[in-house]
Amino acid sequence: MRPTAARPPVHALACDVCGRLPHPPRTRLALAKLAAVFPVELALHALVIRLHPPYLVAVLLLTITTTILVIWVVEPSAMRFLGSWLHGPELRDRDRADQAPALWRIRVHVDDRPGQLEALAAHLADREANILTVHVHHLESGVLDELVVATPIDVTPHALTAAVTKAGGTKVRVWPASALTLIDGQTKALAAAARVVADPDELPLAIAELLGAKYLSSGPTEHARADGAMLELPNDPESPLTFLRADEPFTPAEIARAHRLNDLARIVTHPT
């Protein structure tokens, strides 16, 4: 049985920059203010009626006392006390986001034979892994499959590796992925191409955005090489374009797109 995640506290919704909470729904805010102010108003009016002061004194007493209590005491206290209820919808959305399925990118070498992908899907299904995207790269010996899968939050990379290995896969690698992984690669590449055609100087940044990598303007270093996967594109013989991605290696399709963008920039810059 999966443990139930505790609801995040209200302050988890605060803005990272200004520290303010999101504005609660108008109806809930009105009801919270009414619930906070009504008992104070009722008690003050009952006290004034019981004491029976002169009319002007009663008006001033009610106005000043109510204003001070409501603005500086009652309303802030009520907002803190009713915070979980006021921001209930936002907290429920936060719960759903925290409990959303985990995304994983899987790279595996398999034999190029009928039924291999079906076997792979069947063993992943045993782990409740739902295949979202598949890219097949044909190699000299076999096939390299790139998959993005969604799993329950408690499924581990080790469990996915075991399932893929059981299906006949070798050289299995598993990395955490994000929703950005699901964006269509061809669409991203076309958008980057249009950006490079408009301004060839945008090439390094366009490739970095396309690959989700960091552009190393000063070139590769030994420290950078140890931090993750590195890609170098020929630009200038003395200063090639260098990109670093720490979380996962570059796929053959991504490398090919980067090279084609580089070629496109050269054509635009030197049309002859």
XYZ file of C-alpha atoms in Angstrom:
272
model
C 0.000 0.000 0.000
C 1.422 3.368 -1.029
C 1.854 5.824 1.850
C -0.360 8.883 1.721
C 1.624 12.060 1.225
C 0.978 14.778 3.770
C -0.543 17.951 2.403
C 2.074 20.693 2.079
C 1.731 23.607 4.529
C 0.216 26.876 3.326
C 3.574 28.672 3.306
C 4.743 26.220 0.608
C 2.542 28.211 -1.787
C 4.401 31.474 -1.104
C 6.191 33.209 -3.949
C 9.940 32.503 -3.960
C 10.658 36.161 -4.781
C 8.298 38.265 -2.646
C 7.185 35.645 -0.114
C 3.485 36.442 -0.581
C 0.757 33.809 -0.795
C -1.456 33.632 -3.905
C -4.698 35.594 -3.701
C -7.421 33.232 -2.444
C -10.732 32.814 -4.301
C -12.987 35.851 -3.831
C -15.902 33.915 -2.324
C -13.745 32.166 0.254
C -12.018 35.426 1.144
C -15.368 37.193 1.667
C -16.692 34.363 3.848
C -13.488 34.291 5.908
C -13.628 38.050 6.526
C -17.307 37.829 7.440
C -16.623 35.006 9.881
C -13.813 37.033 11.459
C -15.630 40.359 11.697
C -19.158 39.275 12.636
C -18.404 38.067 16.213
C -16.435 41.261 16.949
C -19.191 43.511 15.590
C -21.818 41.590 17.534
C -19.886 41.798 20.817
C -19.169 45.536 20.451
C -22.753 46.418 19.588
C -24.023 44.370 22.515
C -21.588 46.175 24.834
C -22.594 49.630 23.548
C -26.298 48.866 23.921
C -25.743 47.595 27.459
C -23.686 50.643 28.552
C -25.948 53.111 26.762
C -23.335 55.886 26.257
C -24.194 59.170 24.489
C -24.833 58.843 20.754
C -21.590 60.505 19.613
C -19.515 58.466 22.043
C -21.191 55.260 20.853
C -20.468 56.056 17.200
C -16.826 56.934 17.873
C -16.362 53.885 20.098
C -17.793 51.515 17.505
C -15.894 53.094 14.619
C -12.469 53.311 16.231
C -12.600 50.025 18.129
C -13.966 48.042 15.214
C -11.397 49.489 12.800
C -8.463 48.753 15.098
C -9.586 45.244 16.006
C -10.603 44.211 12.495
C -7.601 45.602 10.591
C -4.759 44.856 13.012
C -6.004 41.962 15.147
C -8.990 39.964 13.972
C -8.519 39.831 10.196
C -4.792 38.876 10.207
C -5.434 36.238 12.870
C -8.369 34.831 10.928
C -6.338 34.729 7.712
C -3.692 32.656 9.487
C -6.209 30.418 11.261
C -8.275 29.812 8.102
C -5.274 29.700 5.760
C -5.658 26.019 4.859
C -9.317 26.539 3.975
C -8.719 29.805 2.119
C -6.044 28.235 -0.090
C -7.706 24.824 -0.284
C -7.933 24.760 -4.115
C -4.263 25.697 -4.526
C -3.239 23.078 -1.948
C -5.263 20.408 -3.770
C -3.545 21.359 -7.037
C -0.192 21.125 -5.257
C -1.147 17.659 -3.958
C -2.020 16.476 -7.455
C 1.275 17.813 -8.801
C 3.259 16.108 -6.028
C 1.467 12.800 -6.662
C 1.786 12.942 -10.457
C 3.500 9.984 -12.129
C 7.269 10.061 -12.354
C 8.832 10.413 -15.815
C 11.895 8.448 -16.888
C 14.022 8.320 -20.025
C 15.286 4.820 -20.857
C 18.028 3.937 -23.329
C 18.471 0.246 -24.202
C 20.158 -1.867 -26.862
C 17.919 -4.651 -28.247
C 18.047 -7.158 -31.082
C 16.532 -6.032 -34.362
C 13.855 -8.734 -34.604
C 10.037 -8.824 -34.659
C 8.329 -8.731 -31.272
C 11.243 -7.215 -29.380
C 9.499 -3.895 -28.724
C 6.324 -5.761 -27.749
C 8.267 -7.795 -25.192
C 9.843 -4.616 -23.869
C 6.423 -2.961 -23.498
C 4.990 -6.034 -21.763
C 7.727 -6.173 -19.119
C 7.470 -2.425 -18.512
C 3.705 -2.801 -18.119
C 4.366 -5.313 -15.333
C 5.986 -2.402 -13.488
C 2.996 -0.140 -14.293
C 5.196 1.860 -16.669
C 3.305 3.597 -19.455
C 5.365 4.243 -22.612
C 4.792 7.830 -23.788
C 7.330 8.175 -26.610
C 9.619 5.804 -28.499
C 12.541 6.643 -30.797
C 14.337 3.824 -32.595
C 17.954 4.293 -33.714
C 19.293 1.585 -36.039
C 22.888 0.571 -35.335
C 25.327 -1.718 -37.097
C 24.440 -4.473 -34.641
C 20.915 -4.266 -33.280
C 18.786 -1.290 -32.350
C 19.032 1.474 -29.765
C 15.613 2.302 -28.317
C 14.961 5.624 -26.566
C 11.814 5.582 -24.447
C 10.072 8.036 -22.149
C 7.818 6.297 -19.633
C 5.497 7.401 -16.837
C 5.432 5.309 -13.676
C 3.911 5.446 -10.203
C 6.001 7.567 -7.882
C 7.318 4.521 -5.971
C 8.859 2.758 -8.989
C 12.662 2.960 -8.857
C 15.257 3.124 -11.670
C 16.526 -0.280 -10.508
C 13.066 -1.794 -11.048
C 12.871 -0.321 -14.557
C 16.367 -1.564 -15.392
C 15.453 -5.069 -14.210
C 12.270 -5.083 -16.305
C 14.063 -3.942 -19.463
C 16.874 -6.447 -18.928
C 14.342 -9.232 -18.448
C 12.858 -8.297 -21.843
C 16.217 -8.939 -23.510
C 17.696 -5.454 -23.385
C 21.367 -4.732 -22.774
C 23.405 -1.652 -21.850
C 20.357 -0.230 -20.083
C 20.499 3.356 -18.824
C 17.712 5.142 -16.934
C 17.522 8.885 -16.149
C 14.820 11.070 -14.561
C 12.946 13.104 -17.162
C 10.676 16.146 -17.094
C 7.566 17.183 -18.990
C 9.814 19.109 -21.407
C 11.036 15.734 -22.658
C 7.607 15.163 -24.203
C 7.736 18.245 -26.422
C 7.913 17.164 -30.046
C 11.571 17.213 -31.112
C 10.832 18.026 -34.756
C 8.788 21.071 -33.799
C 11.555 22.317 -31.516
C 14.124 21.799 -34.255
C 12.064 23.750 -36.816
C 11.602 26.624 -34.364
C 15.353 26.691 -33.700
C 16.042 26.637 -37.455
C 13.804 29.658 -38.012
C 15.635 31.454 -35.220
C 19.043 30.726 -36.792
C 17.900 31.838 -40.269
C 16.702 35.144 -38.812
C 20.000 35.685 -36.967
C 22.924 33.248 -37.432
C 24.593 34.667 -34.297
C 21.803 32.975 -32.330
C 23.184 29.532 -33.275
C 24.855 28.647 -29.927
C 21.856 29.683 -27.873
C 19.397 28.018 -30.258
C 21.290 24.714 -30.060
C 21.569 24.977 -26.268
C 17.805 25.521 -26.013
C 17.075 22.683 -28.440
C 19.227 20.214 -26.516
C 18.439 21.468 -23.027
C 22.187 21.917 -22.562
C 24.621 24.565 -21.372
C 26.720 26.443 -23.924
C 30.373 26.629 -22.865
C 31.509 29.835 -24.543
C 35.048 29.448 -23.204
C 35.406 25.914 -24.536
C 35.703 22.541 -22.778
C 37.605 22.094 -19.531
C 38.628 18.979 -17.635
C 36.196 19.898 -14.881
C 33.341 20.280 -17.373
C 34.147 16.935 -19.001
C 33.630 15.237 -15.642
C 30.291 16.952 -15.065
C 28.308 15.190 -17.800
C 27.917 14.553 -21.527
C 29.695 16.954 -23.865
C 29.040 17.754 -27.509
C 31.423 19.681 -29.773
C 30.377 21.070 -33.155
C 32.833 22.337 -35.777
C 32.537 26.091 -36.106
C 35.992 27.604 -36.065
C 39.005 25.262 -36.169
C 40.375 26.908 -33.064
C 37.086 27.333 -31.155
C 34.396 24.708 -31.790
C 30.959 25.127 -30.247
C 30.842 23.154 -27.004
C 27.714 22.084 -25.119
C 27.362 20.315 -21.766
C 24.415 18.389 -20.381
C 24.771 17.009 -16.884
C 21.641 14.908 -16.491
C 21.734 12.624 -19.559
C 23.795 11.937 -22.692
C 22.883 13.311 -26.100
C 20.866 10.993 -28.325
C 21.900 10.313 -31.938
C 18.851 12.266 -33.152
C 19.770 15.280 -31.008
C 23.360 15.240 -32.265
C 22.147 15.079 -35.863
C 19.786 18.037 -35.348
C 22.584 20.094 -33.797
C 24.867 19.397 -36.764
C 22.138 20.349 -39.235
C 21.540 23.635 -37.425
C 25.258 24.307 -37.576
C 25.221 23.620 -41.333
C 22.216 25.913 -41.747
C 24.008 28.782 -39.996
C 26.990 28.353 -42.326
C 24.732 28.426 -45.397
C 22.995 31.602 -44.198
C 26.288 33.264 -43.338
C 28.121 32.188 -46.524
C 25.420 31.584 -49.170
C 27.973 31.081 -51.917
